[in-house]
PDB file of C-alpha atoms in Angstrom:
ATOM      1  CA  UNK A   1     100.388  76.143 104.744  1.00 52.00           C
ATOM      2  CA  UNK A   2     101.519  79.317 106.363  1.00 53.00           C
ATOM      3  CA  UNK A   3     101.313  78.883 110.276  1.00 51.00           C
ATOM      4  CA  UNK A   4     103.463  81.541 111.269  1.00 55.00           C
ATOM      5  CA  UNK A   5     105.220  84.558 109.513  1.00 59.00           C
ATOM      6  CA  UNK A   6     108.462  82.757 109.512  1.00 67.00           C
ATOM      7  CA  UNK A   7     106.970  80.456 107.055  1.00 76.00           C
ATOM      8  CA  UNK A   8     106.825  83.311 104.663  1.00 83.00           C
ATOM      9  CA  UNK A   9     110.814  83.196 104.587  1.00 89.00           C
ATOM     10  CA  UNK A  10     110.443  79.688 103.292  1.00 91.00           C
ATOM     11  CA  UNK A  11     107.949  80.636 100.748  1.00 90.00           C
ATOM     12  CA  UNK A  12     110.295  83.374  99.085  1.00 94.00           C
ATOM     13  CA  UNK A  13     113.225  80.938  99.314  1.00 95.00           C
ATOM     14  CA  UNK A  14     111.373  78.568  97.133  1.00 95.00           C
ATOM     15  CA  UNK A  15     110.674  81.356  94.529  1.00 96.00           C
ATOM     16  CA  UNK A  16     114.478  81.888  94.574  1.00 97.00           C
ATOM     17  CA  UNK A  17     115.107  78.128  94.041  1.00 97.00           C
ATOM     18  CA  UNK A  18     112.578  78.272  91.055  1.00 96.00           C
ATOM     19  CA  UNK A  19     114.590  81.039  89.383  1.00 97.00           C
ATOM     20  CA  UNK A  20     117.948  79.469  90.030  1.00 98.00           C
ATOM     21  CA  UNK A  21     116.652  76.414  88.098  1.00 96.00           C
ATOM     22  CA  UNK A  22     115.960  78.422  84.927  1.00 97.00           C
ATOM     23  CA  UNK A  23     118.664  78.454  82.237  1.00 97.00           C
ATOM     24  CA  UNK A  24     118.027  82.218  81.768  1.00 97.00           C
ATOM     25  CA  UNK A  25     118.023  82.917  85.559  1.00 98.00           C
ATOM     26  CA  UNK A  26     118.488  86.608  86.771  1.00 98.00           C
ATOM     27  CA  UNK A  27     120.549  85.316  89.564  1.00 98.00           C
ATOM     28  CA  UNK A  28     121.681  81.977  91.299  1.00 97.00           C
ATOM     29  CA  UNK A  29     120.986  80.953  94.681  1.00 98.00           C
ATOM     30  CA  UNK A  30     122.558  77.458  95.151  1.00 97.00           C
ATOM     31  CA  UNK A  31     121.261  77.449  98.866  1.00 97.00           C
ATOM     32  CA  UNK A  32     117.609  78.364  98.228  1.00 97.00           C
ATOM     33  CA  UNK A  33     116.376  75.026  97.857  1.00 96.00           C
ATOM     34  CA  UNK A  34     117.906  73.809 101.055  1.00 95.00           C
ATOM     35  CA  UNK A  35     116.455  76.561 102.904  1.00 95.00           C
ATOM     36  CA  UNK A  36     112.922  76.436 101.505  1.00 94.00           C
ATOM     37  CA  UNK A  37     112.485  72.704 102.123  1.00 91.00           C
ATOM     38  CA  UNK A  38     109.393  70.901 101.763  1.00 91.00           C
ATOM     39  CA  UNK A  39     107.491  73.635 103.683  1.00 88.00           C
ATOM     40  CA  UNK A  40     108.511  76.440 101.237  1.00 89.00           C
ATOM     41  CA  UNK A  41     107.579  74.118  98.267  1.00 89.00           C
ATOM     42  CA  UNK A  42     104.208  73.119  99.720  1.00 88.00           C
ATOM     43  CA  UNK A  43     103.331  76.789 100.382  1.00 88.00           C
ATOM     44  CA  UNK A  44     103.814  77.784  96.757  1.00 87.00           C
ATOM     45  CA  UNK A  45     101.910  74.703  95.504  1.00 84.00           C
ATOM     46  CA  UNK A  46      98.874  75.415  97.885  1.00 83.00           C
ATOM     47  CA  UNK A  47      98.303  79.215  97.949  1.00 78.00           C
ATOM     48  CA  UNK A  48      96.134  80.814  95.333  1.00 71.00           C
ATOM     49  CA  UNK A  49      98.243  81.140  92.118  1.00 74.00           C
ATOM     50  CA  UNK A  50     101.253  80.486  94.097  1.00 70.00           C
ATOM     51  CA  UNK A  51     103.561  79.612  91.086  1.00 83.00           C
ATOM     52  CA  UNK A  52     102.065  82.209  88.784  1.00 80.00           C
ATOM     53  CA  UNK A  53     103.033  85.003  91.320  1.00 84.00           C
ATOM     54  CA  UNK A  54     106.686  83.996  91.341  1.00 91.00           C
ATOM     55  CA  UNK A  55     107.681  86.901  89.014  1.00 94.00           C
ATOM     56  CA  UNK A  56     107.021  89.464  91.870  1.00 92.00           C
ATOM     57  CA  UNK A  57     109.429  87.955  94.373  1.00 94.00           C
ATOM     58  CA  UNK A  58     112.037  87.104  91.770  1.00 97.00           C
ATOM     59  CA  UNK A  59     112.053  90.705  90.268  1.00 97.00           C
ATOM     60  CA  UNK A  60     112.294  92.215  93.942  1.00 98.00           C
ATOM     61  CA  UNK A  61     115.291  89.901  94.635  1.00 98.00           C
ATOM     62  CA  UNK A  62     116.967  90.876  91.384  1.00 98.00           C
ATOM     63  CA  UNK A  63     116.486  94.643  91.792  1.00 98.00           C
ATOM     64  CA  UNK A  64     117.616  94.483  95.591  1.00 98.00           C
ATOM     65  CA  UNK A  65     120.761  92.811  94.402  1.00 98.00           C
ATOM     66  CA  UNK A  66     121.499  95.465  91.778  1.00 98.00           C
ATOM     67  CA  UNK A  67     120.939  98.375  94.281  1.00 98.00           C
ATOM     68  CA  UNK A  68     123.014  96.760  97.208  1.00 98.00           C
ATOM     69  CA  UNK A  69     125.878  96.029  95.032  1.00 98.00           C
ATOM     70  CA  UNK A  70     125.640  99.466  93.432  1.00 98.00           C
ATOM     71  CA  UNK A  71     125.566 101.130  96.962  1.00 98.00           C
ATOM     72  CA  UNK A  72     128.432  99.032  98.109  1.00 98.00           C
ATOM     73  CA  UNK A  73     130.720  99.554  95.065  1.00 96.00           C
ATOM     74  CA  UNK A  74     129.904 103.019  94.097  1.00 96.00           C
ATOM     75  CA  UNK A  75     128.626 104.874  97.211  1.00 96.00           C
ATOM     76  CA  UNK A  76     130.945 103.797  99.709  1.00 95.00           C
ATOM     77  CA  UNK A  77     128.692 101.627 101.979  1.00 98.00           C
ATOM     78  CA  UNK A  78     130.691  99.903 104.619  1.00 97.00           C
ATOM     79  CA  UNK A  79     127.738  98.303 106.674  1.00 98.00           C
ATOM     80  CA  UNK A  80     124.511  96.475 105.644  1.00 98.00           C
ATOM     81  CA  UNK A  81     121.992  95.924 108.464  1.00 98.00           C
ATOM     82  CA  UNK A  82     119.439  93.369 107.002  1.00 98.00           C
ATOM     83  CA  UNK A  83     116.326  93.794 109.395  1.00 98.00           C
ATOM     84  CA  UNK A  84     113.945  90.848 109.189  1.00 96.00           C
ATOM     85  CA  UNK A  85     116.583  89.145 106.985  1.00 97.00           C
ATOM     86  CA  UNK A  86     114.553  85.764 106.617  1.00 95.00           C
ATOM     87  CA  UNK A  87     116.524  83.183 104.759  1.00 97.00           C
ATOM     88  CA  UNK A  88     118.224  85.780 102.600  1.00 97.00           C
ATOM     89  CA  UNK A  89     121.743  84.474 101.331  1.00 98.00           C
ATOM     90  CA  UNK A  90     123.104  87.580  99.835  1.00 98.00           C
ATOM     91  CA  UNK A  91     126.418  87.358 102.135  1.00 98.00           C
ATOM     92  CA  UNK A  92     127.030  84.207 100.498  1.00 98.00           C
ATOM     93  CA  UNK A  93     126.012  84.488  96.980  1.00 98.00           C
ATOM     94  CA  UNK A  94     126.928  88.236  96.109  1.00 98.00           C
ATOM     95  CA  UNK A  95     130.370  89.182  95.105  1.00 98.00           C
ATOM     96  CA  UNK A  96     130.693  91.587  98.122  1.00 98.00           C
ATOM     97  CA  UNK A  97     133.873  93.246  99.286  1.00 98.00           C
ATOM     98  CA  UNK A  98     135.671  90.917 102.065  1.00 98.00           C
ATOM     99  CA  UNK A  99     135.979  94.012 104.399  1.00 97.00           C
ATOM    100  CA  UNK A 100     132.223  94.795 104.207  1.00 98.00           C
ATOM    101  CA  UNK A 101     130.215  94.188 107.436  1.00 98.00           C
ATOM    102  CA  UNK A 102     126.903  92.461 107.156  1.00 98.00           C
ATOM    103  CA  UNK A 103     124.540  92.009 109.894  1.00 98.00           C
ATOM    104  CA  UNK A 104     121.403  89.715 109.690  1.00 98.00           C
ATOM    105  CA  UNK A 105     118.585  90.642 112.108  1.00 98.00           C
ATOM    106  CA  UNK A 106     115.681  88.306 112.875  1.00 96.00           C
ATOM    107  CA  UNK A 107     113.929  86.129 115.334  1.00 94.00           C
ATOM    108  CA  UNK A 108     116.185  83.408 116.821  1.00 94.00           C
ATOM    109  CA  UNK A 109     114.342  80.471 115.282  1.00 92.00           C
ATOM    110  CA  UNK A 110     114.901  81.854 111.719  1.00 94.00           C
ATOM    111  CA  UNK A 111     118.637  82.526 112.231  1.00 96.00           C
ATOM    112  CA  UNK A 112     119.276  79.342 113.785  1.00 94.00           C
ATOM    113  CA  UNK A 113     117.618  77.468 110.850  1.00 92.00           C
ATOM    114  CA  UNK A 114     119.739  79.555 108.229  1.00 94.00           C
ATOM    115  CA  UNK A 115     123.088  79.216 110.076  1.00 93.00           C
ATOM    116  CA  UNK A 116     122.392  75.656 110.421  1.00 93.00           C
ATOM    117  CA  UNK A 117     121.560  74.938 106.882  1.00 94.00           C
ATOM    118  CA  UNK A 118     124.587  77.037 105.710  1.00 96.00           C
ATOM    119  CA  UNK A 119     127.066  75.701 108.350  1.00 92.00           C
ATOM    120  CA  UNK A 120     130.252  75.016 106.452  1.00 92.00           C
ATOM    121  CA  UNK A 121     129.398  77.542 103.595  1.00 96.00           C
ATOM    122  CA  UNK A 122     131.788  80.684 103.812  1.00 96.00           C
ATOM    123  CA  UNK A 123     130.228  84.202 103.371  1.00 97.00           C
ATOM    124  CA  UNK A 124     131.919  86.614 101.054  1.00 98.00           C
ATOM    125  CA  UNK A 125     132.089  89.358 103.476  1.00 98.00           C
ATOM    126  CA  UNK A 126     132.297  89.880 107.385  1.00 97.00           C
ATOM    127  CA  UNK A 127     129.114  88.263 108.520  1.00 97.00           C
ATOM    128  CA  UNK A 128     127.204  88.453 111.898  1.00 97.00           C
ATOM    129  CA  UNK A 129     123.641  87.175 112.612  1.00 97.00           C
ATOM    130  CA  UNK A 130     121.956  88.877 115.653  1.00 97.00           C
ATOM    131  CA  UNK A 131     118.823  87.419 117.055  1.00 97.00           C
ATOM    132  CA  UNK A 132     116.338  90.238 117.816  1.00 96.00           C
ATOM    133  CA  UNK A 133     112.747  90.600 118.174  1.00 94.00           C
ATOM    134  CA  UNK A 134     112.144  93.590 116.035  1.00 94.00           C
ATOM    135  CA  UNK A 135     108.584  94.270 117.365  1.00 91.00           C
ATOM    136  CA  UNK A 136     110.121  95.172 120.756  1.00 94.00           C
ATOM    137  CA  UNK A 137     111.110  98.804 120.502  1.00 95.00           C
ATOM    138  CA  UNK A 138     113.658  98.401 123.406  1.00 96.00           C
ATOM    139  CA  UNK A 139     115.521  95.595 121.929  1.00 96.00           C
ATOM    140  CA  UNK A 140     115.473  97.087 118.572  1.00 96.00           C
ATOM    141  CA  UNK A 141     116.811 100.382 119.652  1.00 97.00           C
ATOM    142  CA  UNK A 142     119.489  98.859 121.661  1.00 96.00           C
ATOM    143  CA  UNK A 143     120.665  96.742 118.681  1.00 96.00           C
ATOM    144  CA  UNK A 144     120.879  99.819 116.544  1.00 96.00           C
ATOM    145  CA  UNK A 145     122.756 101.749 118.921  1.00 95.00           C
ATOM    146  CA  UNK A 146     125.261  99.088 119.122  1.00 95.00           C
ATOM    147  CA  UNK A 147     125.583  98.678 115.336  1.00 95.00           C
ATOM    148  CA  UNK A 148     125.885 102.529 114.640  1.00 93.00           C
ATOM    149  CA  UNK A 149     129.649 102.742 115.408  1.00 92.00           C
ATOM    150  CA  UNK A 150     130.505  99.699 113.211  1.00 89.00           C
ATOM    151  CA  UNK A 151     130.249 101.673 110.125  1.00 89.00           C
ATOM    152  CA  UNK A 152     130.358 105.283 108.579  1.00 92.00           C
ATOM    153  CA  UNK A 153     128.037 104.690 105.564  1.00 96.00           C
ATOM    154  CA  UNK A 154     125.453 102.181 106.614  1.00 98.00           C
ATOM    155  CA  UNK A 155     122.621 100.873 104.373  1.00 98.00           C
ATOM    156  CA  UNK A 156     119.497  99.398 106.297  1.00 98.00           C
ATOM    157  CA  UNK A 157     117.530  96.854 104.350  1.00 98.00           C
ATOM    158  CA  UNK A 158     114.001  95.848 105.102  1.00 98.00           C
ATOM    159  CA  UNK A 159     112.997  93.578 102.203  1.00 97.00           C
ATOM    160  CA  UNK A 160     109.456  92.272 102.659  1.00 94.00           C
ATOM    161  CA  UNK A 161     109.133  93.586 106.135  1.00 95.00           C
ATOM    162  CA  UNK A 162     107.135  96.778 106.219  1.00 96.00           C
ATOM    163  CA  UNK A 163     104.098  95.445 104.568  1.00 94.00           C
ATOM    164  CA  UNK A 164     103.536  93.224 107.589  1.00 91.00           C
ATOM    165  CA  UNK A 165     103.616  96.279 110.176  1.00 94.00           C
ATOM    166  CA  UNK A 166     101.053  99.010 111.187  1.00 94.00           C
ATOM    167  CA  UNK A 167     101.599 102.546 109.830  1.00 96.00           C
ATOM    168  CA  UNK A 168     102.581 103.733 113.540  1.00 97.00           C
ATOM    169  CA  UNK A 169     105.190 100.741 113.859  1.00 96.00           C
ATOM    170  CA  UNK A 170     106.664 101.742 110.508  1.00 97.00           C
ATOM    171  CA  UNK A 171     106.927 105.395 111.621  1.00 98.00           C
ATOM    172  CA  UNK A 172     108.486 104.476 114.799  1.00 97.00           C
ATOM    173  CA  UNK A 173     111.078 102.335 113.142  1.00 98.00           C
ATOM    174  CA  UNK A 174     111.801 105.211 110.763  1.00 98.00           C
ATOM    175  CA  UNK A 175     112.711 107.523 113.578  1.00 97.00           C
ATOM    176  CA  UNK A 176     114.671 104.891 115.218  1.00 97.00           C
ATOM    177  CA  UNK A 177     116.781 104.534 112.073  1.00 98.00           C
ATOM    178  CA  UNK A 178     117.179 108.166 111.688  1.00 97.00           C
ATOM    179  CA  UNK A 179     118.812 108.602 114.964  1.00 96.00           C
ATOM    180  CA  UNK A 180     122.288 106.943 114.361  1.00 96.00           C
ATOM    181  CA  UNK A 181     124.285 109.520 111.919  1.00 95.00           C
ATOM    182  CA  UNK A 182     125.881 106.571 110.271  1.00 95.00           C
ATOM    183  CA  UNK A 183     122.669 105.231 108.887  1.00 97.00           C
ATOM    184  CA  UNK A 184     122.693 106.862 105.520  1.00 97.00           C
ATOM    185  CA  UNK A 185     120.543 104.926 103.300  1.00 98.00           C
ATOM    186  CA  UNK A 186     117.390 102.763 103.512  1.00 98.00           C
ATOM    187  CA  UNK A 187     116.477 100.116 100.952  1.00 98.00           C
ATOM    188  CA  UNK A 188     112.813  98.749 101.148  1.00 98.00           C
ATOM    189  CA  UNK A 189     109.921  97.617  99.056  1.00 98.00           C
ATOM    190  CA  UNK A 190     106.700  99.739  99.258  1.00 97.00           C
ATOM    191  CA  UNK A 191     102.996  98.887  98.379  1.00 96.00           C
ATOM    192  CA  UNK A 192     100.136 101.123  97.795  1.00 95.00           C
ATOM    193  CA  UNK A 193      96.375 100.746  99.224  1.00 94.00           C
ATOM    194  CA  UNK A 194      95.431  99.631  95.607  1.00 91.00           C
ATOM    195  CA  UNK A 195      97.951  96.806  95.877  1.00 90.00           C
ATOM    196  CA  UNK A 196      96.829  95.689  99.353  1.00 90.00           C
ATOM    197  CA  UNK A 197      93.327  95.205  98.175  1.00 87.00           C
ATOM    198  CA  UNK A 198      94.553  93.170  95.378  1.00 84.00           C
ATOM    199  CA  UNK A 199      96.639  90.949  97.530  1.00 79.00           C
ATOM    200  CA  UNK A 200      93.935  90.678  99.951  1.00 76.00           C
ATOM    201  CA  UNK A 201      91.711  89.025  97.260  1.00 73.00           C
ATOM    202  CA  UNK A 202      94.344  86.434  96.479  1.00 66.00           C
ATOM    203  CA  UNK A 203      96.198  85.682  99.678  1.00 60.00           C
ATOM    204  CA  UNK A 204      94.248  87.607 102.347  1.00 55.00           C
ATOM    205  CA  UNK A 205      92.680  84.557 104.207  1.00 58.00           C
ATOM    206  CA  UNK A 206      95.874  82.543 103.920  1.00 57.00           C
ATOM    207  CA  UNK A 207      98.069  85.258 105.663  1.00 54.00           C
ATOM    208  CA  UNK A 208      95.357  85.907 108.138  1.00 55.00           C
ATOM    209  CA  UNK A 209      95.421  82.438 109.382  1.00 56.00           C
ATOM    210  CA  UNK A 210      99.194  82.439 109.640  1.00 49.00           C
ATOM    211  CA  UNK A 211      98.906  85.789 111.699  1.00 56.00           C
ATOM    212  CA  UNK A 212     100.795  87.290 108.943  1.00 63.00           C
ATOM    213  CA  UNK A 213      98.328  89.871 107.362  1.00 79.00           C
ATOM    214  CA  UNK A 214      99.411  92.625 104.919  1.00 84.00           C
ATOM    215  CA  UNK A 215      99.057  95.910 106.618  1.00 90.00           C
ATOM    216  CA  UNK A 216     101.156  98.777 105.325  1.00 95.00           C
ATOM    217  CA  UNK A 217     100.519 100.505 102.045  1.00 95.00           C
ATOM    218  CA  UNK A 218     100.642 104.206 102.485  1.00 97.00           C
ATOM    219  CA  UNK A 219      98.362 106.381 100.383  1.00 95.00           C
ATOM    220  CA  UNK A 220     101.162 109.100 100.267  1.00 97.00           C
ATOM    221  CA  UNK A 221     103.690 106.703  99.038  1.00 97.00           C
ATOM    222  CA  UNK A 222     107.405 107.693 100.058  1.00 97.00           C
ATOM    223  CA  UNK A 223     106.297 111.093 101.561  1.00 97.00           C
ATOM    224  CA  UNK A 224     105.096 108.843 104.578  1.00 98.00           C
ATOM    225  CA  UNK A 225     108.753 108.895 105.423  1.00 98.00           C
ATOM    226  CA  UNK A 226     109.484 112.578 105.350  1.00 97.00           C
ATOM    227  CA  UNK A 227     108.449 113.528 109.013  1.00 96.00           C
ATOM    228  CA  UNK A 228     110.992 110.951 110.105  1.00 97.00           C
ATOM    229  CA  UNK A 229     113.833 112.461 108.148  1.00 97.00           C
ATOM    230  CA  UNK A 230     114.096 110.116 104.905  1.00 98.00           C
ATOM    231  CA  UNK A 231     113.430 111.312 101.434  1.00 98.00           C
ATOM    232  CA  UNK A 232     113.205 109.089  98.299  1.00 98.00           C
ATOM    233  CA  UNK A 233     116.386 108.977  96.285  1.00 98.00           C
ATOM    234  CA  UNK A 234     115.256 106.069  93.855  1.00 98.00           C
ATOM    235  CA  UNK A 235     112.006 104.590  93.096  1.00 98.00           C
ATOM    236  CA  UNK A 236     111.878 101.521  90.747  1.00 98.00           C
ATOM    237  CA  UNK A 237     108.658 100.410  89.596  1.00 97.00           C
ATOM    238  CA  UNK A 238     107.817  96.819  89.994  1.00 96.00           C
ATOM    239  CA  UNK A 239     105.926  96.710  86.727  1.00 93.00           C
ATOM    240  CA  UNK A 240     108.633  98.615  84.931  1.00 95.00           C
ATOM    241  CA  UNK A 241     111.298  96.513  86.492  1.00 97.00           C
ATOM    242  CA  UNK A 242     109.567  93.280  85.548  1.00 96.00           C
ATOM    243  CA  UNK A 243     109.393  94.266  81.891  1.00 95.00           C
ATOM    244  CA  UNK A 244     113.053  95.204  81.872  1.00 97.00           C
ATOM    245  CA  UNK A 245     114.078  91.951  83.442  1.00 97.00           C
ATOM    246  CA  UNK A 246     111.450  89.851  81.315  1.00 95.00           C
ATOM    247  CA  UNK A 247     109.656  88.509  84.329  1.00 94.00           C
ATOM    248  CA  UNK A 248     106.336  90.170  83.959  1.00 88.00           C
ATOM    249  CA  UNK A 249     103.066  88.653  85.334  1.00 82.00           C
ATOM    250  CA  UNK A 250     100.645  86.789  83.215  1.00 78.00           C
ATOM    251  CA  UNK A 251      98.613  88.867  80.883  1.00 74.00           C
ATOM    252  CA  UNK A 252     100.549  91.996  81.503  1.00 71.00           C
ATOM    253  CA  UNK A 253      99.898  93.146  77.788  1.00 64.00           C
ATOM    254  CA  UNK A 254      96.269  93.703  78.977  1.00 68.00           C
ATOM    255  CA  UNK A 255      97.413  95.911  81.620  1.00 69.00           C
ATOM    256  CA  UNK A 256      99.449  97.800  79.250  1.00 71.00           C
ATOM    257  CA  UNK A 257      96.716  98.062  76.799  1.00 68.00           C
ATOM    258  CA  UNK A 258      94.404  99.596  79.274  1.00 67.00           C
ATOM    259  CA  UNK A 259      97.082 101.980  80.504  1.00 68.00           C
ATOM    260  CA  UNK A 260      97.317 103.425  77.004  1.00 74.00           C
ATOM    261  CA  UNK A 261      93.619 104.331  77.274  1.00 73.00           C
ATOM    262  CA  UNK A 262      93.575 105.859  81.005  1.00 77.00           C
ATOM    263  CA  UNK A 263      94.684 109.190  81.864  1.00 86.00           C
ATOM    264  CA  UNK A 264      98.377 110.223  82.800  1.00 85.00           C
ATOM    265  CA  UNK A 265      97.364 110.422  86.436  1.00 85.00           C
ATOM    266  CA  UNK A 266      96.074 106.927  86.424  1.00 83.00           C
ATOM    267  CA  UNK A 267      99.101 105.462  84.531  1.00 81.00           C
ATOM    268  CA  UNK A 268     101.259 107.104  87.362  1.00 85.00           C
ATOM    269  CA  UNK A 269      99.093 105.457  89.967  1.00 85.00           C
ATOM    270  CA  UNK A 270      99.527 102.217  88.339  1.00 82.00           C
ATOM    271  CA  UNK A 271     103.420 102.666  87.981  1.00 89.00           C
ATOM    272  CA  UNK A 272     103.402 103.633  91.851  1.00 91.00           C
ATOM    273  CA  UNK A 273     101.250 100.815  92.832  1.00 91.00           C
ATOM    274  CA  UNK A 274     104.374  98.790  94.020  1.00 95.00           C
ATOM    275  CA  UNK A 275     108.144  99.493  93.821  1.00 97.00           C
ATOM    276  CA  UNK A 276     111.504  99.342  95.366  1.00 98.00           C
ATOM    277  CA  UNK A 277     112.797 102.458  97.119  1.00 98.00           C
ATOM    278  CA  UNK A 278     116.150 103.681  98.219  1.00 98.00           C
ATOM    279  CA  UNK A 279     115.446 106.330 100.924  1.00 98.00           C
ATOM    280  CA  UNK A 280     118.304 108.581 102.019  1.00 98.00           C
ATOM    281  CA  UNK A 281     118.762 110.506 105.301  1.00 97.00           C
ATOM    282  CA  UNK A 282     117.616 114.083 105.467  1.00 92.00           C
ATOM    283  CA  UNK A 283     116.755 116.567 108.119  1.00 72.00           C
ATOM    284  CA  UNK A 284     114.065 115.373 110.422  1.00 59.00           C
TER     285      UNK A 284
END
C-alpha cells in the first residue's frame, strides 16, 4: 500500500497506464506502466474504490496537457518548471518545441527512479532534472533564483502538490514563485473543503498511514493566492471537464439531477468543488 508520499506518483502513473490501454484513450503514455510498476498497480487494486476513481486523475492529466500545450504554443512560454513532478512524462510524450526548456523538480529518489526507467528515451524538448526537497524553503528559493534567468515567460506547474501542503506552506510557496519576474504563469489543481471531507472518507486512513494526508482546500478558492500576487486567469471545473471528455465518475447522472433541484449558489459550489487553475502574475 502507500508507505511514502512518493508512492502516490506510482499510483497516478498506473492510472495513466489504464487510460493508455483504452481504444478511445484521451492521451497515450507508453512509459506509464513501466514507471508505475507492481507497486502502482497494487495501490490501485487495494485502496478503496481505486479503479472507480481513475476518472479524476485521467481528466486532470488530459486538461493539464491541453493547458500546457496552449501556453507553450500560443502564449510564448519558453520555460516550464514542474515542481514535485513525480513520474510525469510530458517532456517525452507531448509534442513540445525542441527549444523549450523543461525542468523537473522532486526528491532525489523519485527523479532517479524516473530517469533510470526512461534511460535511452529521448525527450522532445530541452530537459533537466533537478533534485530538490521543496519542503526546505532555502533550497527551494535557491533553485528558483537559479532557474529564473533561464526563461522570459515561465510556466510553473504544481500538479497534485498543493493538496498535501499546509495553507501556510502554500502561501509561502506562492510568495516565492512571485519573486522572479520571469515566472508569469502557474498551473495547479485546487480542491475545496467540501472535497477534502469527501476524500477523507474514502482515502483518509490510507494516506495518513503513508504520511501523505490531504491538507489544502481553501474555502476562498483562488482568492487565497491574491495576497501573494497571483490571480485567476482560467478555472476549469473537474466535473465539467469530465463530462466534456466523457470520463465522468460513476452515477454522475444522479449528481446532475440533484443539481437541477438545488440553488444557483449550491450549483456553483459544486462546480468549484475541484478544478484546474491557471494563475497569472499580478501585483502583490
